[in-house]
Coordinates of C-alpha atoms in Angstrom, one line a residue:
M1 CA 6.1 -32.5 -5.9
F2 CA 7.3 -32.5 -9.5
C3 CA 8.4 -29.3 -11.2
Y4 CA 10.4 -28.8 -14.3
Q5 CA 9.4 -25.3 -15.4
C6 CA 12.9 -23.7 -15.1
E7 CA 16.3 -24.4 -16.5
E8 CA 17.8 -25.2 -13.1
T9 CA 15.5 -28.2 -12.5
M10 CA 17.2 -31.2 -10.7
N11 CA 19.3 -33.4 -12.9
G12 CA 17.7 -31.7 -16.0
T13 CA 14.5 -33.8 -15.4
G14 CA 12.5 -32.4 -12.5
C15 CA 12.6 -31.3 -8.8
T16 CA 10.8 -33.9 -6.7
M17 CA 11.5 -32.9 -3.0
N18 CA 12.1 -29.2 -3.0
G19 CA 12.8 -26.8 -5.8
M20 CA 16.3 -25.9 -6.8
C21 CA 15.0 -22.3 -6.7
G22 CA 14.4 -22.8 -2.9
K23 CA 10.6 -23.5 -3.3
K24 CA 9.4 -26.0 -0.7
G25 CA 7.6 -29.1 -1.8
E26 CA 4.4 -28.1 -0.1
V27 CA 4.4 -24.7 -1.8
A28 CA 5.0 -26.4 -5.2
V29 CA 1.9 -28.6 -4.6
L30 CA -0.1 -25.5 -3.7
Q31 CA 0.9 -24.0 -7.0
D32 CA -0.3 -27.1 -8.8
R33 CA -3.6 -26.8 -7.0
L34 CA -3.9 -23.2 -8.0
I35 CA -3.3 -24.0 -11.6
Y36 CA -5.9 -26.7 -11.4
A37 CA -8.4 -24.2 -9.9
L38 CA -7.6 -21.7 -12.6
K39 CA -8.5 -24.2 -15.3
G40 CA -11.9 -24.7 -13.7
Y41 CA -12.4 -21.0 -13.4
A42 CA -11.5 -20.6 -17.1
F43 CA -13.8 -23.4 -18.1
C44 CA -16.8 -21.8 -16.3
N45 CA -15.9 -18.3 -17.5
S46 CA -15.8 -19.6 -21.1
R47 CA -19.4 -20.9 -20.6
G48 CA -20.3 -17.6 -19.0
R49 CA -19.0 -15.7 -21.9
Q50 CA -21.4 -17.6 -24.2
K51 CA -24.3 -16.4 -22.0
G52 CA -23.0 -12.9 -21.3
C53 CA -22.4 -13.6 -17.6
N54 CA -18.6 -14.1 -17.5
D55 CA -16.4 -12.4 -14.8
P56 CA -15.3 -9.0 -16.1
D57 CA -12.2 -9.2 -13.9
F58 CA -11.2 -12.6 -15.2
G59 CA -8.1 -11.5 -17.1
P60 CA -6.3 -9.4 -14.4
F61 CA -7.1 -11.9 -11.7
V62 CA -5.8 -14.9 -13.6
M63 CA -2.7 -13.1 -14.8
E64 CA -1.8 -12.2 -11.3
A65 CA -2.4 -15.7 -10.1
L66 CA -0.3 -17.2 -12.9
F67 CA 2.4 -14.7 -12.4
S68 CA 2.7 -15.7 -8.7
T69 CA 3.6 -19.3 -9.8
L70 CA 6.6 -18.2 -11.9
T71 CA 10.0 -19.3 -10.7
N72 CA 11.4 -17.2 -7.9
V73 CA 8.2 -15.1 -7.4
N74 CA 6.4 -16.3 -4.3
F75 CA 7.4 -18.8 -1.7
D76 CA 4.6 -18.2 0.8
G77 CA 2.2 -21.1 1.2
A78 CA -0.5 -18.9 2.9
Y79 CA -0.6 -16.7 -0.2
F80 CA -1.5 -19.7 -2.4
E81 CA -4.1 -21.0 0.0
T82 CA -5.9 -17.7 -0.1
K83 CA -5.5 -17.4 -3.9
I84 CA -7.0 -20.9 -4.4
Q85 CA -10.0 -20.0 -2.3
E86 CA -10.5 -16.8 -4.2
T87 CA -10.3 -18.6 -7.5
L88 CA -12.9 -21.2 -6.5
D89 CA -15.2 -18.5 -5.2
R90 CA -15.0 -16.6 -8.5
R91 CA -15.5 -19.8 -10.4
D92 CA -18.6 -20.6 -8.4
V93 CA -20.1 -17.2 -9.0
V94 CA -19.8 -17.6 -12.8
R95 CA -20.9 -21.2 -12.7
N96 CA -24.0 -20.4 -10.7
A97 CA -24.9 -17.6 -13.1
V98 CA -24.5 -20.0 -16.0
H99 CA -26.8 -22.5 -14.5
D100 CA -29.2 -20.0 -12.8
G101 CA -28.2 -21.4 -9.4
A102 CA -28.9 -25.0 -10.3
P103 CA -26.1 -27.6 -10.0
P104 CA -24.2 -28.2 -13.2
G105 CA -25.0 -31.4 -15.2
P106 CA -23.0 -34.6 -14.9
Q107 CA -21.0 -33.7 -17.9
A108 CA -19.2 -30.9 -16.1
P109 CA -15.5 -31.7 -15.5
N110 CA -14.1 -32.1 -12.0
V111 CA -12.2 -28.8 -12.3
A112 CA -15.6 -27.0 -12.5
T113 CA -17.1 -28.5 -9.4
I114 CA -14.3 -29.5 -7.0
T115 CA -14.6 -27.9 -3.5
Y116 CA -11.8 -26.2 -1.6
D117 CA -11.4 -29.2 0.8
E118 CA -11.4 -31.7 -2.0
L119 CA -8.8 -29.8 -3.9
M120 CA -6.6 -29.3 -0.9
A121 CA -6.6 -33.1 -0.4
K122 CA -5.3 -33.7 -4.0
T123 CA -1.7 -34.7 -4.4
A124 CA 0.8 -33.6 -7.1
D125 CA 0.4 -37.0 -8.7
E126 CA -3.3 -36.5 -9.1
I127 CA -3.4 -32.9 -10.5
G128 CA 0.2 -31.9 -11.2
V129 CA 2.5 -32.4 -14.2
L130 CA 2.8 -36.2 -13.9
S131 CA -0.9 -36.6 -13.8
I132 CA -0.8 -36.4 -17.6
G133 CA 0.2 -39.8 -18.7
D134 CA 1.2 -39.3 -22.4
I135 CA 4.6 -37.7 -22.5
D136 CA 4.0 -35.6 -25.6
T137 CA 0.6 -34.4 -24.4
R138 CA 2.2 -33.5 -21.1
S139 CA 5.0 -31.7 -22.9
L140 CA 2.7 -29.6 -25.0
R141 CA 0.3 -28.7 -22.2
E142 CA 3.0 -27.8 -19.8
T143 CA 4.9 -25.7 -22.3
L144 CA 1.6 -23.9 -23.1
I145 CA 1.0 -23.3 -19.4
Y146 CA 4.6 -21.8 -19.1
G147 CA 3.9 -19.6 -22.1
L148 CA 0.7 -18.4 -20.3
K149 CA 2.8 -17.5 -17.3
G150 CA 5.1 -15.4 -19.4
I151 CA 2.1 -13.7 -21.0
S152 CA 0.7 -13.0 -17.5
A153 CA 4.0 -11.5 -16.2
Y154 CA 4.2 -9.0 -19.1
G155 CA 0.4 -8.5 -19.1
M156 CA 0.4 -7.5 -15.4
H157 CA 3.1 -4.9 -16.0
A158 CA 1.1 -3.5 -18.9
H159 CA -2.2 -3.7 -16.9
I160 CA -0.6 -1.7 -14.0
L161 CA 0.1 1.1 -16.6
G162 CA -3.5 1.0 -17.9
S163 CA -2.9 -1.2 -21.0
E164 CA -4.9 -4.4 -21.5
S165 CA -6.5 -6.5 -24.3
E166 CA -9.6 -8.6 -24.3
D167 CA -8.0 -10.7 -27.0
V168 CA -5.2 -11.6 -24.6
Y169 CA -7.7 -12.5 -21.8
Q170 CA -9.7 -14.7 -24.1
F171 CA -6.6 -16.5 -25.3
I172 CA -5.6 -17.2 -21.7
E173 CA -9.0 -18.6 -21.1
K174 CA -9.0 -20.8 -24.2
A175 CA -5.5 -22.1 -23.6
L176 CA -6.3 -23.1 -20.0
V177 CA -9.4 -24.9 -21.1
S178 CA -7.5 -26.8 -23.7
T179 CA -5.4 -28.4 -21.0
I180 CA -8.4 -30.0 -19.2
D181 CA -8.8 -33.7 -19.6
A182 CA -12.0 -34.8 -21.5
S183 CA -13.2 -31.2 -21.6
P184 CA -16.7 -30.8 -23.1
L185 CA -15.2 -27.9 -25.1
G186 CA -12.8 -30.4 -26.8
N187 CA -9.2 -31.4 -26.3
P188 CA -7.0 -30.5 -29.3
D189 CA -4.8 -33.2 -30.7
K190 CA -1.0 -32.8 -30.9
D191 CA -1.1 -30.8 -34.0
G192 CA -3.8 -28.6 -32.5
M193 CA -1.6 -28.1 -29.4
I194 CA 1.4 -27.1 -31.5
A195 CA -0.9 -24.6 -33.2
L196 CA -1.9 -23.3 -29.8
L197 CA 1.8 -22.9 -28.9
M198 CA 2.3 -20.8 -32.0
E199 CA -0.8 -18.8 -31.2
C200 CA 0.7 -18.3 -27.7
G201 CA 3.8 -17.0 -29.3
S202 CA 1.8 -14.5 -31.4
I203 CA 0.0 -13.4 -28.3
G204 CA 3.5 -13.0 -26.7
V205 CA 4.5 -10.6 -29.4
K206 CA 1.3 -8.7 -28.9
I207 CA 1.7 -8.4 -25.1
M208 CA 5.3 -7.4 -25.4
S209 CA 4.3 -4.7 -27.9
M210 CA 1.6 -3.5 -25.5
L211 CA 4.1 -3.3 -22.6
D212 CA 6.6 -1.5 -24.8
A213 CA 4.0 1.1 -25.7
A214 CA 2.9 1.4 -22.1
N215 CA 6.4 1.9 -20.8
T216 CA 7.4 4.4 -23.5
G217 CA 4.1 6.1 -23.2
A218 CA 4.6 6.6 -19.5
Y219 CA 8.3 7.2 -19.3
G220 CA 9.5 8.1 -22.8
S221 CA 11.6 6.1 -25.3
P222 CA 14.9 4.9 -23.8
V223 CA 18.0 6.7 -24.8
P224 CA 21.6 5.4 -24.7
T225 CA 22.8 6.0 -21.2
Q226 CA 26.0 5.4 -19.2
V227 CA 25.1 4.1 -15.8
S228 CA 27.4 4.3 -12.8
T229 CA 28.2 1.0 -11.0
G230 CA 29.8 2.8 -8.1
V231 CA 28.2 4.1 -4.8
G232 CA 27.8 7.4 -3.2
K233 CA 28.0 8.6 0.4
N234 CA 24.3 8.7 1.1
P235 CA 22.2 5.8 2.5
G236 CA 20.4 4.0 -0.3
I237 CA 17.5 1.8 -1.3
L238 CA 18.0 -1.0 -3.8
I239 CA 15.1 -1.8 -6.2
S240 CA 15.1 -5.1 -8.1
G241 CA 12.8 -6.9 -10.4
H242 CA 11.0 -5.4 -13.4
D243 CA 8.1 -3.1 -12.4
L244 CA 8.7 0.5 -13.6
K245 CA 5.6 1.9 -11.8
D246 CA 7.1 0.8 -8.5
L247 CA 10.3 2.6 -9.4
E248 CA 8.4 5.7 -10.3
M249 CA 6.6 5.8 -7.0
L250 CA 9.8 5.1 -5.0
L251 CA 11.7 7.9 -6.8
E252 CA 8.8 10.3 -6.1
Q253 CA 8.7 9.5 -2.5
T254 CA 12.5 9.6 -2.0
K255 CA 13.4 12.9 -3.8
R256 CA 15.0 15.4 -1.5
S257 CA 15.1 12.8 1.3
G258 CA 18.8 12.3 1.3
V259 CA 18.3 8.7 0.3
D260 CA 19.7 7.5 -3.0
V261 CA 18.0 4.8 -5.2
Y262 CA 20.0 2.1 -7.0
T263 CA 18.8 -0.5 -9.4
H264 CA 19.7 -4.2 -9.4
G265 CA 19.3 -7.0 -12.0
E266 CA 16.6 -6.4 -14.5
M267 CA 16.0 -2.8 -13.2
L268 CA 19.2 -1.6 -14.8
P269 CA 17.4 -0.5 -18.1
A270 CA 15.2 1.9 -16.2
H271 CA 18.2 4.4 -16.3
G272 CA 17.6 4.8 -20.0
Y273 CA 14.1 6.2 -19.7
P274 CA 14.0 10.0 -19.8
S275 CA 11.3 10.3 -17.1
F276 CA 13.6 8.7 -14.5
Q277 CA 16.7 10.7 -15.4
K278 CA 15.2 13.8 -13.9
Y279 CA 15.7 12.4 -10.3
D280 CA 19.0 13.5 -8.8
N281 CA 18.9 10.7 -6.3
F282 CA 18.6 8.0 -9.0
V283 CA 22.3 7.3 -8.9
G284 CA 23.3 4.0 -10.4
N285 CA 23.2 0.2 -10.7
Y286 CA 24.4 -2.0 -7.9
G287 CA 25.7 -5.5 -8.6
N288 CA 24.8 -8.0 -11.2
S289 CA 22.0 -10.4 -12.2
W290 CA 19.5 -12.0 -9.8
W291 CA 21.5 -15.0 -8.6
H292 CA 24.2 -12.9 -7.0
Q293 CA 21.8 -11.3 -4.6
K294 CA 22.7 -13.2 -1.4
S295 CA 26.2 -11.6 -1.4
E296 CA 25.2 -8.3 -3.0
F297 CA 22.1 -7.7 -0.8
E298 CA 24.2 -8.3 2.3
K299 CA 26.8 -5.7 1.3
F300 CA 24.2 -3.1 0.2
N301 CA 23.5 -2.3 3.9
G302 CA 20.2 -0.5 3.2
P303 CA 16.7 -1.8 2.4
I304 CA 15.9 -3.7 -0.8
L305 CA 12.5 -3.7 -2.6
M306 CA 11.8 -6.8 -4.7
T307 CA 9.0 -5.9 -7.2
T308 CA 8.7 -9.1 -9.3
N309 CA 10.3 -12.4 -9.9
C310 CA 14.0 -13.3 -9.3
L311 CA 13.8 -13.4 -5.5
V312 CA 16.2 -15.9 -3.9
P313 CA 15.3 -17.2 -0.4
P314 CA 17.1 -14.6 1.7
K315 CA 19.9 -14.9 4.3
E316 CA 18.9 -14.0 7.9
T317 CA 21.5 -11.2 7.8
Y318 CA 19.5 -9.0 5.5
A319 CA 16.0 -10.5 5.6
G320 CA 14.9 -7.7 7.9
R321 CA 15.8 -5.2 5.2
L322 CA 14.1 -7.0 2.3
F323 CA 10.6 -5.9 1.3
T324 CA 8.3 -7.4 -1.3
T325 CA 5.4 -6.0 -3.3
N326 CA 3.0 -7.1 -6.0
M327 CA 2.8 -10.9 -6.2
V328 CA 6.2 -11.4 -4.6
G329 CA 6.2 -13.1 -1.2
Y330 CA 8.4 -15.2 1.1
A331 CA 7.7 -17.0 4.4
D332 CA 9.3 -19.9 6.2
D333 CA 9.9 -20.9 9.8
K334 CA 12.7 -18.3 10.1
A335 CA 11.4 -15.3 8.3
Q336 CA 8.4 -13.6 6.7
L337 CA 9.3 -10.7 4.5
K338 CA 7.5 -7.4 5.0
H339 CA 5.0 -6.9 2.1
I340 CA 4.1 -3.4 0.7
P341 CA 0.5 -3.5 -0.7
A342 CA -1.1 -1.1 -3.1
N343 CA -4.2 0.8 -2.0
A344 CA -7.5 0.9 -4.0
E345 CA -6.0 3.5 -6.4
G346 CA -2.8 1.5 -7.0
S347 CA -0.6 3.7 -5.0
K348 CA 2.0 2.4 -2.4
D349 CA 3.4 3.9 0.7
F350 CA 7.2 3.3 0.9
S351 CA 7.7 5.4 4.0
E352 CA 8.7 2.5 6.1
I353 CA 11.5 1.6 3.6
I354 CA 12.6 5.2 3.4
E355 CA 12.8 5.6 7.2
L356 CA 14.8 2.4 7.5
A357 CA 17.2 3.6 4.8
K358 CA 18.0 6.7 6.7
K359 CA 19.2 4.6 9.6
C360 CA 21.5 2.5 7.5
P361 CA 25.1 3.1 6.4
P362 CA 25.8 3.8 2.7
P363 CA 26.2 0.7 0.4
E364 CA 29.6 -1.1 0.4
E365 CA 31.2 -0.5 -3.0
L366 CA 31.4 -3.6 -5.2
E367 CA 32.9 -2.0 -8.3
N368 CA 33.4 1.5 -9.7
G369 CA 32.8 2.0 -13.4
T370 CA 29.9 2.4 -15.9
V371 CA 27.7 0.2 -18.0
M372 CA 25.6 1.2 -21.0
T373 CA 21.9 0.6 -21.5
G374 CA 19.1 2.3 -23.5
F375 CA 19.5 0.8 -26.9
A376 CA 15.8 0.0 -27.5
H377 CA 14.3 0.0 -31.0
A378 CA 13.7 3.8 -31.2
A379 CA 17.3 4.6 -30.3
V380 CA 18.8 2.0 -32.7
L381 CA 16.5 2.8 -35.6
S382 CA 17.2 6.5 -35.2
V383 CA 20.7 5.6 -36.5
A384 CA 19.6 2.8 -38.8
D385 CA 21.2 4.5 -41.8
K386 CA 24.5 4.4 -40.0
V387 CA 24.0 0.7 -39.2
V388 CA 23.1 -0.2 -42.7
E389 CA 26.1 1.8 -44.1
A390 CA 28.4 -0.1 -41.7
V391 CA 27.1 -3.4 -42.9
K392 CA 27.3 -2.5 -46.6
A393 CA 30.9 -1.2 -46.0
G394 CA 31.8 -4.6 -44.4
D395 CA 32.5 -3.0 -41.0
I396 CA 29.7 -5.0 -39.4
K397 CA 29.6 -8.6 -40.7
K398 CA 27.1 -10.1 -38.3
F399 CA 24.6 -9.3 -35.5
V400 CA 24.3 -11.8 -32.7
V401 CA 21.2 -11.9 -30.6
M402 CA 22.4 -13.0 -27.1
A403 CA 19.3 -12.2 -25.1
G404 CA 17.5 -14.1 -22.4
C405 CA 18.2 -15.1 -18.8
D406 CA 21.2 -15.5 -16.5
G407 CA 21.6 -18.3 -14.0
R408 CA 23.9 -20.0 -11.6
R409 CA 25.2 -22.9 -13.6
K410 CA 29.0 -22.9 -14.3
E411 CA 28.1 -23.7 -17.9
R412 CA 26.8 -20.2 -18.4
E413 CA 30.4 -19.0 -18.5
Y414 CA 30.1 -20.1 -22.1
Y415 CA 28.2 -16.8 -22.9
T416 CA 31.0 -14.7 -21.6
E417 CA 33.6 -16.7 -23.5
F418 CA 31.5 -16.6 -26.6
A419 CA 31.2 -12.8 -26.4
E420 CA 34.9 -12.4 -25.9
A421 CA 35.7 -14.7 -28.9
L422 CA 33.4 -12.9 -31.3
P423 CA 35.3 -11.1 -34.1
H424 CA 35.5 -7.3 -33.9
D425 CA 33.1 -6.9 -36.8
T426 CA 30.2 -8.4 -34.9
V427 CA 27.6 -6.6 -32.8
I428 CA 25.7 -8.2 -29.9
L429 CA 22.0 -7.4 -29.5
T430 CA 20.8 -8.2 -26.0
A431 CA 17.9 -7.9 -23.5
G432 CA 17.2 -9.5 -20.2
C433 CA 19.6 -10.4 -17.4
A434 CA 21.8 -12.6 -19.7
K435 CA 23.6 -9.3 -20.6
Y436 CA 25.4 -9.5 -17.2
R437 CA 27.6 -12.2 -18.7
Y438 CA 29.2 -9.7 -21.1
N439 CA 27.9 -6.1 -20.7
K440 CA 30.9 -5.1 -18.6
L441 CA 33.5 -6.4 -21.0
D442 CA 35.5 -3.9 -22.9
L443 CA 34.4 -4.9 -26.4
G444 CA 34.8 -1.5 -28.0
D445 CA 32.7 -0.1 -30.8
I446 CA 32.4 -0.1 -34.6
G447 CA 32.5 3.4 -36.0
G448 CA 30.8 4.7 -32.9
I449 CA 28.3 1.9 -32.6
P450 CA 28.9 0.0 -29.4
R451 CA 29.4 -3.7 -29.9
V452 CA 26.9 -4.5 -27.1
L453 CA 23.5 -2.9 -27.6
D454 CA 21.4 -3.5 -24.6
A455 CA 17.7 -3.1 -25.5
G456 CA 16.5 -3.5 -21.9
Q457 CA 14.6 -6.0 -19.8
C458 CA 13.6 -9.5 -21.0
N459 CA 10.3 -8.1 -22.4
D460 CA 12.4 -5.8 -24.5
C461 CA 13.3 -8.7 -26.7
Y462 CA 10.4 -7.1 -28.6
S463 CA 12.7 -4.3 -29.4
L464 CA 15.2 -6.7 -30.9
V465 CA 12.4 -8.1 -33.1
V466 CA 11.4 -4.6 -34.2
I467 CA 15.1 -3.8 -35.0
A468 CA 15.4 -7.0 -37.0
L469 CA 12.2 -6.5 -39.0
E470 CA 13.2 -2.9 -39.8
L471 CA 16.7 -4.0 -40.9
A472 CA 15.1 -6.6 -43.1
K473 CA 13.1 -3.8 -44.8
A474 CA 16.2 -1.6 -45.1
F475 CA 18.2 -4.4 -46.8
G476 CA 15.3 -5.4 -49.0
V477 CA 15.1 -9.0 -47.8
E478 CA 12.0 -11.0 -47.2
T479 CA 12.5 -12.2 -43.7
V480 CA 14.9 -11.8 -40.7
N481 CA 16.3 -15.2 -41.6
D482 CA 17.9 -13.5 -44.7
L483 CA 19.8 -11.0 -42.5
P484 CA 23.4 -11.4 -41.2
L485 CA 21.7 -12.2 -37.9
V486 CA 22.1 -15.2 -35.6
F487 CA 20.4 -16.2 -32.4
N488 CA 22.4 -17.6 -29.5
I489 CA 20.0 -17.1 -26.5
A490 CA 20.0 -18.3 -22.9
W491 CA 16.9 -19.3 -21.0
Y492 CA 16.0 -19.8 -17.4
E493 CA 12.3 -19.5 -16.7
Q494 CA 8.8 -19.1 -18.1
K495 CA 9.1 -15.6 -19.6
A496 CA 12.0 -16.9 -21.7
T497 CA 9.7 -19.8 -22.8
L498 CA 7.2 -17.2 -24.1
V499 CA 10.0 -15.2 -25.8
F500 CA 11.1 -18.4 -27.5
L501 CA 7.6 -19.2 -28.7
S502 CA 7.2 -15.6 -29.9
L503 CA 10.3 -15.9 -32.1
L504 CA 9.0 -19.2 -33.5
S505 CA 5.6 -17.6 -34.2
L506 CA 7.4 -15.0 -36.3
G507 CA 9.1 -17.7 -38.3
V508 CA 12.6 -17.2 -37.0
Q509 CA 14.8 -20.1 -37.9
N510 CA 18.1 -21.6 -36.6
I511 CA 17.7 -20.5 -33.0
V512 CA 20.5 -21.8 -30.7
I513 CA 19.3 -22.1 -27.1
G514 CA 21.2 -23.1 -23.9
P515 CA 22.7 -23.9 -21.6
T516 CA 20.3 -26.8 -21.6
L517 CA 17.1 -27.6 -23.5
P518 CA 13.9 -27.3 -21.5
A519 CA 13.1 -30.5 -19.6
C520 CA 9.4 -30.0 -20.5
I521 CA 10.2 -30.6 -24.2
S522 CA 9.7 -34.3 -25.0
P523 CA 11.8 -36.0 -27.7
D524 CA 9.0 -36.0 -30.2
V525 CA 8.1 -32.4 -29.6
L526 CA 11.7 -31.4 -29.9
D527 CA 11.9 -33.3 -33.2
V528 CA 9.0 -31.2 -34.5
L529 CA 10.9 -28.0 -33.5
V530 CA 14.1 -29.2 -35.1
K531 CA 12.4 -30.2 -38.4
T532 CA 10.2 -27.1 -38.6
F533 CA 12.6 -24.4 -37.2
N534 CA 16.0 -26.0 -37.0
V535 CA 16.2 -25.3 -33.3
S536 CA 19.4 -26.6 -31.6
K537 CA 21.3 -26.5 -28.3
N538 CA 24.5 -24.7 -27.9
T539 CA 27.7 -26.8 -27.7
D540 CA 31.1 -25.2 -27.1
V541 CA 32.5 -21.8 -28.0
E542 CA 34.8 -23.0 -30.8
S543 CA 32.1 -25.2 -32.5
D544 CA 29.4 -22.6 -32.2
M545 CA 31.6 -19.8 -33.4
K546 CA 32.2 -21.9 -36.6
R547 CA 28.6 -22.7 -37.3
L548 CA 27.1 -19.3 -36.3
I549 CA 29.8 -16.7 -37.2
T550 CA 32.5 -18.0 -39.5
L551 CA 30.3 -20.3 -41.7

């Protein structure tokens, strides 16, 4: 195998035996094969689109498949074997329709004709990352693929809530085809690939806007909310991941059951949505970001539902209490997690989880306090005049966007130390699980405005963009680059890659990223980003404080 799609990749270069995430080498190769199959499916579907015989379900199917290959989503080899076969079957239906049942001509690329057995015999060296010889072409193609994975993750959440876009589906198709060697549809040169990355970022903004509208349309606009971090006396269910529809169904099925529901990780922002605040048994947030789950899940005592990415291979002590849904899956020689499927109407039956919860003791208390969330764009902009007044009065000197991902590396203590070192006239704008590095610090407020404004999940980086754009209007400046606003963001996986590309597509300059730069970015591609956008890596707290805050 060779995988370098996440920040944790071995030695900062690439995992070659097993993934640092816990993904086995054979599963990594299956994911390579699935990506290869999806490229062939996209190629045939693009031809079918020209003739009016493309697959109408192309978009949702490909988004689900791409989502399953994100870091920490699915570790089950059988899932990928099935998904590869389904992809090839769909490809063949479209291809046969294009050619009226006749075999395609000799100009058809291998991805359009390869059989299941032939593909399953291919190695990572033949079809994976390292099969692309030129380092810059490899860098650009893989970064684009990772951006597509981010689009697919957010796109699936929106799709589940009934929101979708043909423009998004067609871009996914075009982008996949662009990564095929010697494609009859043409391979873009390096400038063309960089343009595609910027287009990917623009589509990222669109898909995050769609998801924001879908979430607020279904559950209301988030409001500032204090969330308990303690525990009650009732048995509980812990829900982790990102999918708000799953949370809604779980709360509906647990009301008046005597079972409390707690959020974990990226589910914390759900407490800010008005629709969820009506449930008496929606009691608080348990624990911290995703990588703490081995110790926190063990102490929770009750069942855990993992709805999206951020699954860590479980310990045997709680694997029997851990359930998956959507694209999430885990199986090895010791455990196969119970999966909760959706029926044809999209509903799910969580009764098995609820009955198990009733037999479990209440959670063991980890802490006892509160944490704030719910500062999405509607909430912040409702007091925009107060914010502008505070800036003009000199009470707020700088806004610092510290959004993104958390991770296990010790170097990430930097973000806590940076937040603690910020002057008292600065406000942190955050979204994503990076917030757990500082959202429980006692940083106070500025004239009633909390110094940490948590907009929500990683997709709610869109809220931060909306806030910045509206502040630019309020201050009468041309771009967000003219605001007293700096970006010091953390990344870990492919959704963060999409958010990064989205910011670049909006023309945001001077982004500082860490704790490392993506291994998939080659030196020449990095040089383009530095020259065009002045992108840089974080260094140490003292140096970064001088160049970002006190310059």
